[in-house]
């Protein structure tokens, strides 16, 4: 393990309502206790799977007399529900947590979103930090303050903006991540490059082999650049009233694919990768992106594959898209890249255009 402080980067996040740092590097868990804001009592929310793998390293910096109290949430989207928020809040109350306690959300995006939401509402708000353990959580979900849970009616329909006091992204945690989870997170980094950081995109275009073999320096660059991009966007538009919407490149069709496959078949990042291909095709059809740029983005997405196939009809995807549209104030937004490193939001994609893009996509899914 490395403890070299020089290999640890600090990325500032400054929004209208919060100011904090994201610490990225190797070996951060070994110094975690000393980096945490000091509180009377610390609670860790994690999953049994992650705790089995990483509790020893996680606890290595905590002194015997100041051990955190550990709460568990099982892995899986079906556990991202209000019932578990109530159970966890009751466990906090039983352990006498109060507003001066600290919650540490240690896990992937589900633990991060649920931990953040629990912290947002327990006693009307307590402090928390994020220790993201998946690539997706490190490059995306742990930054920006969106927290929440799912309803039967849809994903993330309940929640709150509640920023952490800090984010500690230890790259070593990614050593135990499956290849599939790693790739799923990398699709969000490709997205980050396409919409706002041409240098990050070029790096990912040229270095797929090193990144996929988890070369530490390559991963560090990708993670830091992705976080910087997101920090910059949420700094300008915290509440998603404008610019932040470009983070949804690939997410309109991606969300429909997730819903139509009941959140079981694909990882979020994989659905977003398919969704980016559909959005690129819409861009090609409208002429908002050159064929050369669209092909480069498409080739890069496929280089981080394989993308698992799924079996749904165009009608099922259109239905899911209409339900999603209803949940979003009747507006269906698409993010169109304009070249590489720049994107804009459009709201006037017609059903006819969407059906054409979906049919094009489904032909690719069946024969990648
Ligand atoms: N708040 C936001 O802005 C935001 C943004 C994007 C996604 N999200 C949310 O994030 C969630 C998805 O997050 P995710 O992709 O991290 O999934 P996840 O939290 O389900 O984790 C994926 C799997 O990886 C395992 N895992 C986690 N860390 C590990 C490690 N270090 N080694 C081995 N296994 C490990 C988990 O146990 C789980 O099985 C979704 O619910 C999505 O809505 C939120
Ligand atoms: Zn996403």
Tab-separated table of C-alpha atoms in Angstrom, residues 11-291:
chain	number	residue	atom	x	y	z
A	11	UNK	CA	-10.461	18.746	-5.860
A	12	UNK	CA	-12.586	21.617	-4.555
A	13	UNK	CA	-16.363	21.645	-4.952
A	14	UNK	CA	-18.042	24.991	-4.422
A	15	UNK	CA	-21.762	25.375	-5.008
A	16	UNK	CA	-24.333	27.989	-3.999
A	17	UNK	CA	-24.955	26.110	-0.729
A	18	UNK	CA	-21.826	24.084	0.042
A	19	UNK	CA	-18.068	24.044	-0.097
A	20	UNK	CA	-16.083	20.833	0.329
A	21	UNK	CA	-13.205	18.808	-1.029
A	22	UNK	CA	-12.958	15.548	-2.879
A	23	UNK	CA	-9.761	13.744	-1.905
A	24	UNK	CA	-8.591	11.275	-4.577
A	25	UNK	CA	-5.645	8.887	-4.486
A	26	UNK	CA	-4.226	5.590	-3.288
A	27	UNK	CA	-4.067	4.485	0.340
A	28	UNK	CA	-6.547	7.062	1.646
A	29	UNK	CA	-8.336	4.518	3.863
A	30	UNK	CA	-5.168	4.142	5.939
A	31	UNK	CA	-5.343	7.764	7.027
A	32	UNK	CA	-9.111	8.158	6.980
A	33	UNK	CA	-9.657	8.752	10.700
A	34	UNK	CA	-7.248	11.697	10.735
A	35	UNK	CA	-8.918	13.267	7.722
A	36	UNK	CA	-12.475	13.062	9.074
A	37	UNK	CA	-14.178	16.079	10.625
A	38	UNK	CA	-14.060	15.424	14.379
A	39	UNK	CA	-17.396	14.465	15.888
A	40	UNK	CA	-18.505	12.905	19.177
A	41	UNK	CA	-19.593	9.728	17.475
A	42	UNK	CA	-19.153	8.290	13.970
A	43	UNK	CA	-21.490	5.852	12.197
A	44	UNK	CA	-20.625	3.905	9.069
A	45	UNK	CA	-23.291	2.868	6.584
A	46	UNK	CA	-22.004	0.075	4.341
A	47	UNK	CA	-23.035	-3.289	2.904
A	48	UNK	CA	-22.022	-6.663	4.364
A	49	UNK	CA	-20.234	-7.479	1.071
A	50	UNK	CA	-18.048	-4.369	1.132
A	51	UNK	CA	-17.420	-4.638	4.856
A	52	UNK	CA	-16.234	-8.252	4.454
A	53	UNK	CA	-13.677	-7.084	1.895
A	54	UNK	CA	-12.494	-3.795	3.343
A	55	UNK	CA	-13.336	-3.414	7.066
A	56	UNK	CA	-9.758	-4.125	8.169
A	57	UNK	CA	-8.307	-1.351	5.997
A	58	UNK	CA	-11.224	0.932	6.764
A	59	UNK	CA	-10.736	0.620	10.512
A	60	UNK	CA	-6.929	0.646	10.426
A	61	UNK	CA	-6.646	4.342	11.281
A	62	UNK	CA	-9.381	4.408	13.969
A	63	UNK	CA	-8.050	4.247	17.555
A	64	UNK	CA	-9.489	1.540	19.833
A	65	UNK	CA	-11.317	4.087	21.981
A	66	UNK	CA	-13.014	5.751	19.025
A	67	UNK	CA	-14.406	2.950	16.854
A	68	UNK	CA	-17.366	3.790	14.607
A	69	UNK	CA	-20.741	2.081	14.953
A	70	UNK	CA	-21.532	0.103	11.767
A	71	UNK	CA	-24.951	-0.035	10.069
A	72	UNK	CA	-25.706	-2.273	7.099
A	73	UNK	CA	-27.733	-2.094	3.921
A	74	UNK	CA	-27.666	-5.040	1.529
A	75	UNK	CA	-26.482	-4.480	-2.049
A	76	UNK	CA	-29.022	-4.076	-4.845
A	77	UNK	CA	-31.390	-1.459	-6.208
A	78	UNK	CA	-34.353	-3.177	-4.500
A	79	UNK	CA	-32.937	-2.125	-1.122
A	80	UNK	CA	-32.843	1.561	-2.060
A	81	UNK	CA	-36.228	2.089	-0.429
A	82	UNK	CA	-37.833	4.256	2.230
A	83	UNK	CA	-38.492	1.235	4.450
A	84	UNK	CA	-34.755	0.826	4.885
A	85	UNK	CA	-34.305	4.545	5.544
A	86	UNK	CA	-36.750	4.196	8.445
A	87	UNK	CA	-35.019	1.065	9.721
A	88	UNK	CA	-31.600	2.745	9.556
A	89	UNK	CA	-32.915	5.897	11.250
A	90	UNK	CA	-34.297	3.712	14.053
A	91	UNK	CA	-30.891	2.058	14.403
A	92	UNK	CA	-29.257	5.489	14.606
A	93	UNK	CA	-31.739	6.520	17.282
A	94	UNK	CA	-31.180	3.299	19.240
A	95	UNK	CA	-27.436	3.996	19.194
A	96	UNK	CA	-28.113	7.565	20.384
A	97	UNK	CA	-26.923	9.336	17.274
A	98	UNK	CA	-27.701	13.027	17.289
A	99	UNK	CA	-27.057	16.049	15.124
A	100	UNK	CA	-23.476	16.236	16.341
A	101	UNK	CA	-22.725	12.721	15.060
A	102	UNK	CA	-21.103	11.964	11.717
A	103	UNK	CA	-22.356	9.450	9.170
A	104	UNK	CA	-19.835	7.864	6.809
A	105	UNK	CA	-21.417	6.395	3.657
A	106	UNK	CA	-18.983	3.671	2.585
A	107	UNK	CA	-19.966	1.889	-0.612
A	108	UNK	CA	-21.254	2.275	-4.148
A	109	UNK	CA	-23.851	4.715	-5.420
A	110	UNK	CA	-26.702	3.017	-3.585
A	111	UNK	CA	-25.026	3.305	-0.192
A	112	UNK	CA	-24.013	6.876	-1.066
A	113	UNK	CA	-27.513	7.953	-2.138
A	114	UNK	CA	-29.202	6.220	0.808
A	115	UNK	CA	-26.600	7.398	3.335
A	116	UNK	CA	-26.885	10.957	2.068
A	117	UNK	CA	-30.681	10.828	2.270
A	118	UNK	CA	-30.610	9.342	5.763
A	119	UNK	CA	-28.217	12.119	6.809
A	120	UNK	CA	-30.474	14.721	5.165
A	121	UNK	CA	-33.527	13.769	7.202
A	122	UNK	CA	-32.285	12.223	10.462
A	123	UNK	CA	-33.103	14.846	13.106
A	124	UNK	CA	-33.665	17.255	10.188
A	125	UNK	CA	-30.100	16.867	9.008
A	126	UNK	CA	-26.784	15.516	10.206
A	127	UNK	CA	-23.281	15.758	8.752
A	128	UNK	CA	-21.948	13.014	6.542
A	129	UNK	CA	-18.977	12.164	4.363
A	130	UNK	CA	-18.787	9.895	1.342
A	131	UNK	CA	-16.246	7.108	0.945
A	132	UNK	CA	-17.238	5.840	-2.527
A	133	UNK	CA	-16.121	2.293	-3.324
A	134	UNK	CA	-17.247	1.801	-6.941
A	135	UNK	CA	-15.854	3.674	-9.904
A	136	UNK	CA	-19.336	5.001	-10.671
A	137	UNK	CA	-19.667	6.391	-7.155
A	138	UNK	CA	-16.170	7.924	-7.284
A	139	UNK	CA	-16.585	9.642	-10.656
A	140	UNK	CA	-20.247	10.545	-10.418
A	141	UNK	CA	-22.699	9.838	-7.617
A	142	UNK	CA	-20.644	10.907	-4.572
A	143	UNK	CA	-20.229	14.448	-5.893
A	144	UNK	CA	-23.031	16.951	-6.306
A	145	UNK	CA	-25.280	16.416	-3.297
A	146	UNK	CA	-28.116	14.437	-4.897
A	147	UNK	CA	-29.390	11.845	-2.430
A	148	UNK	CA	-32.461	9.661	-2.469
A	149	UNK	CA	-34.390	6.444	-2.673
A	150	UNK	CA	-36.657	4.687	-5.172
A	151	UNK	CA	-40.445	4.436	-5.177
A	152	UNK	CA	-42.412	1.649	-6.849
A	153	UNK	CA	-43.382	4.313	-9.404
A	154	UNK	CA	-39.784	4.980	-10.398
A	155	UNK	CA	-36.138	5.388	-9.512
A	156	UNK	CA	-34.897	8.234	-7.325
A	157	UNK	CA	-38.381	9.765	-7.077
A	158	UNK	CA	-37.816	10.704	-3.473
A	159	UNK	CA	-34.795	12.522	-2.148
A	160	UNK	CA	-33.049	15.681	-1.226
A	161	UNK	CA	-30.035	17.792	-2.039
A	162	UNK	CA	-27.648	17.295	0.867
A	163	UNK	CA	-23.931	17.731	0.289
A	164	UNK	CA	-21.322	15.744	2.196
A	165	UNK	CA	-18.653	17.535	4.256
A	166	UNK	CA	-16.018	15.738	2.181
A	167	UNK	CA	-15.549	12.869	-0.260
A	168	UNK	CA	-12.668	10.403	0.098
A	169	UNK	CA	-12.136	8.426	-3.116
A	170	UNK	CA	-9.535	5.725	-2.473
A	171	UNK	CA	-8.490	4.211	-5.810
A	172	UNK	CA	-7.233	1.053	-4.042
A	173	UNK	CA	-10.877	0.146	-3.351
A	174	UNK	CA	-11.316	-0.507	-7.060
A	175	UNK	CA	-8.982	-3.512	-6.881
A	176	UNK	CA	-11.824	-5.762	-5.734
A	177	UNK	CA	-14.420	-4.360	-8.121
A	178	UNK	CA	-15.594	-6.731	-10.869
A	179	UNK	CA	-14.590	-5.912	-14.454
A	180	UNK	CA	-18.223	-5.338	-15.265
A	181	UNK	CA	-18.709	-2.746	-12.483
A	182	UNK	CA	-15.465	-1.038	-13.502
A	183	UNK	CA	-16.588	-0.731	-17.112
A	184	UNK	CA	-20.038	0.474	-16.047
A	185	UNK	CA	-18.390	3.372	-14.196
A	186	UNK	CA	-16.050	4.136	-17.087
A	187	UNK	CA	-19.025	4.834	-19.354
A	188	UNK	CA	-19.922	7.782	-17.084
A	189	UNK	CA	-16.346	9.051	-17.485
A	190	UNK	CA	-16.607	8.781	-21.278
A	191	UNK	CA	-19.811	10.803	-20.916
A	192	UNK	CA	-17.924	13.415	-18.877
A	193	UNK	CA	-15.323	13.722	-21.620
A	194	UNK	CA	-17.822	13.951	-24.452
A	195	UNK	CA	-19.962	16.669	-22.855
A	196	UNK	CA	-17.265	18.877	-21.363
A	197	UNK	CA	-13.647	17.657	-21.408
A	198	UNK	CA	-12.153	16.810	-24.803
A	199	UNK	CA	-8.787	16.009	-23.183
A	200	UNK	CA	-10.361	13.384	-20.923
A	201	UNK	CA	-12.164	11.921	-23.926
A	202	UNK	CA	-8.938	11.701	-25.961
A	203	UNK	CA	-7.163	10.086	-23.019
A	204	UNK	CA	-9.888	7.447	-22.752
A	205	UNK	CA	-9.928	6.981	-26.517
A	206	UNK	CA	-6.194	6.267	-26.562
A	207	UNK	CA	-5.666	4.428	-23.279
A	208	UNK	CA	-8.476	1.892	-23.027
A	209	UNK	CA	-6.057	-0.974	-22.490
A	210	UNK	CA	-4.209	0.659	-19.532
A	211	UNK	CA	-7.443	1.885	-17.966
A	212	UNK	CA	-9.146	-1.503	-18.231
A	213	UNK	CA	-6.122	-3.226	-16.682
A	214	UNK	CA	-6.529	-0.725	-13.780
A	215	UNK	CA	-3.188	0.984	-14.220
A	216	UNK	CA	-3.124	3.212	-11.170
A	217	UNK	CA	-1.956	6.391	-12.891
A	218	UNK	CA	-4.382	6.009	-15.766
A	219	UNK	CA	-7.290	5.469	-13.370
A	220	UNK	CA	-6.215	8.401	-11.251
A	221	UNK	CA	-6.297	10.701	-14.255
A	222	UNK	CA	-9.713	9.468	-15.393
A	223	UNK	CA	-11.233	9.704	-11.907
A	224	UNK	CA	-9.781	13.149	-11.125
A	225	UNK	CA	-10.783	14.611	-14.489
A	226	UNK	CA	-14.325	13.202	-14.202
A	227	UNK	CA	-14.734	14.627	-10.697
A	228	UNK	CA	-13.342	18.006	-11.788
A	229	UNK	CA	-15.835	18.120	-14.623
A	230	UNK	CA	-18.752	17.300	-12.339
A	231	UNK	CA	-17.565	19.706	-9.622
A	232	UNK	CA	-17.358	22.473	-12.203
A	233	UNK	CA	-20.895	21.828	-13.449
A	234	UNK	CA	-22.576	21.559	-10.046
A	235	UNK	CA	-20.639	24.659	-8.989
A	236	UNK	CA	-22.379	26.577	-11.765
A	237	UNK	CA	-25.791	24.888	-11.543
A	238	UNK	CA	-26.357	23.076	-8.250
A	239	UNK	CA	-30.095	22.370	-8.660
A	240	UNK	CA	-30.160	21.274	-12.300
A	241	UNK	CA	-32.001	24.290	-13.625
A	242	UNK	CA	-29.788	24.546	-16.705
A	243	UNK	CA	-26.213	23.455	-17.348
A	244	UNK	CA	-26.333	20.428	-14.975
A	245	UNK	CA	-28.811	18.817	-17.368
A	246	UNK	CA	-25.963	18.022	-19.769
A	247	UNK	CA	-24.833	15.358	-17.280
A	248	UNK	CA	-27.811	13.413	-18.602
A	249	UNK	CA	-26.191	12.624	-21.967
A	250	UNK	CA	-27.276	9.064	-22.748
A	251	UNK	CA	-29.688	9.025	-19.806
A	252	UNK	CA	-33.014	9.611	-21.617
A	253	UNK	CA	-32.921	6.339	-23.536
A	254	UNK	CA	-30.677	4.813	-20.840
A	255	UNK	CA	-33.359	5.296	-18.164
A	256	UNK	CA	-35.983	3.789	-20.478
A	257	UNK	CA	-33.782	0.726	-21.047
A	258	UNK	CA	-33.274	0.333	-17.288
A	259	UNK	CA	-37.009	0.618	-16.617
A	260	UNK	CA	-38.049	-1.664	-19.504
A	261	UNK	CA	-35.612	-4.340	-18.264
A	262	UNK	CA	-36.802	-3.842	-14.647
A	263	UNK	CA	-33.364	-2.695	-13.444
A	264	UNK	CA	-32.200	-6.310	-13.514
A	265	UNK	CA	-30.431	-6.930	-16.768
A	266	UNK	CA	-27.999	-4.025	-17.086
A	267	UNK	CA	-25.810	-1.985	-14.790
A	268	UNK	CA	-26.720	1.718	-14.829
A	269	UNK	CA	-23.551	2.623	-16.755
A	270	UNK	CA	-24.237	-0.057	-19.369
A	271	UNK	CA	-27.750	1.275	-19.997
A	272	UNK	CA	-26.257	4.763	-20.294
A	273	UNK	CA	-23.703	3.482	-22.820
A	274	UNK	CA	-26.538	2.156	-25.009
A	275	UNK	CA	-28.392	5.428	-24.400
A	276	UNK	CA	-25.359	7.437	-25.568
A	277	UNK	CA	-25.285	5.414	-28.795
A	278	UNK	CA	-28.986	6.243	-29.350
A	279	UNK	CA	-28.414	9.960	-28.642
A	280	UNK	CA	-25.448	9.977	-31.045
A	281	UNK	CA	-27.667	8.466	-33.720
A	282	UNK	CA	-30.270	11.200	-33.136
A	283	UNK	CA	-27.444	13.735	-33.465
A	284	UNK	CA	-26.353	12.140	-36.741
A	285	UNK	CA	-29.938	12.186	-38.025
A	286	UNK	CA	-30.250	15.883	-37.182
A	287	UNK	CA	-26.750	16.769	-38.343
A	288	UNK	CA	-25.812	18.313	-34.959
A	289	UNK	CA	-22.632	16.186	-34.754
A	290	UNK	CA	-20.301	15.273	-37.608
A	291	UNK	CA	-20.142	11.638	-38.678
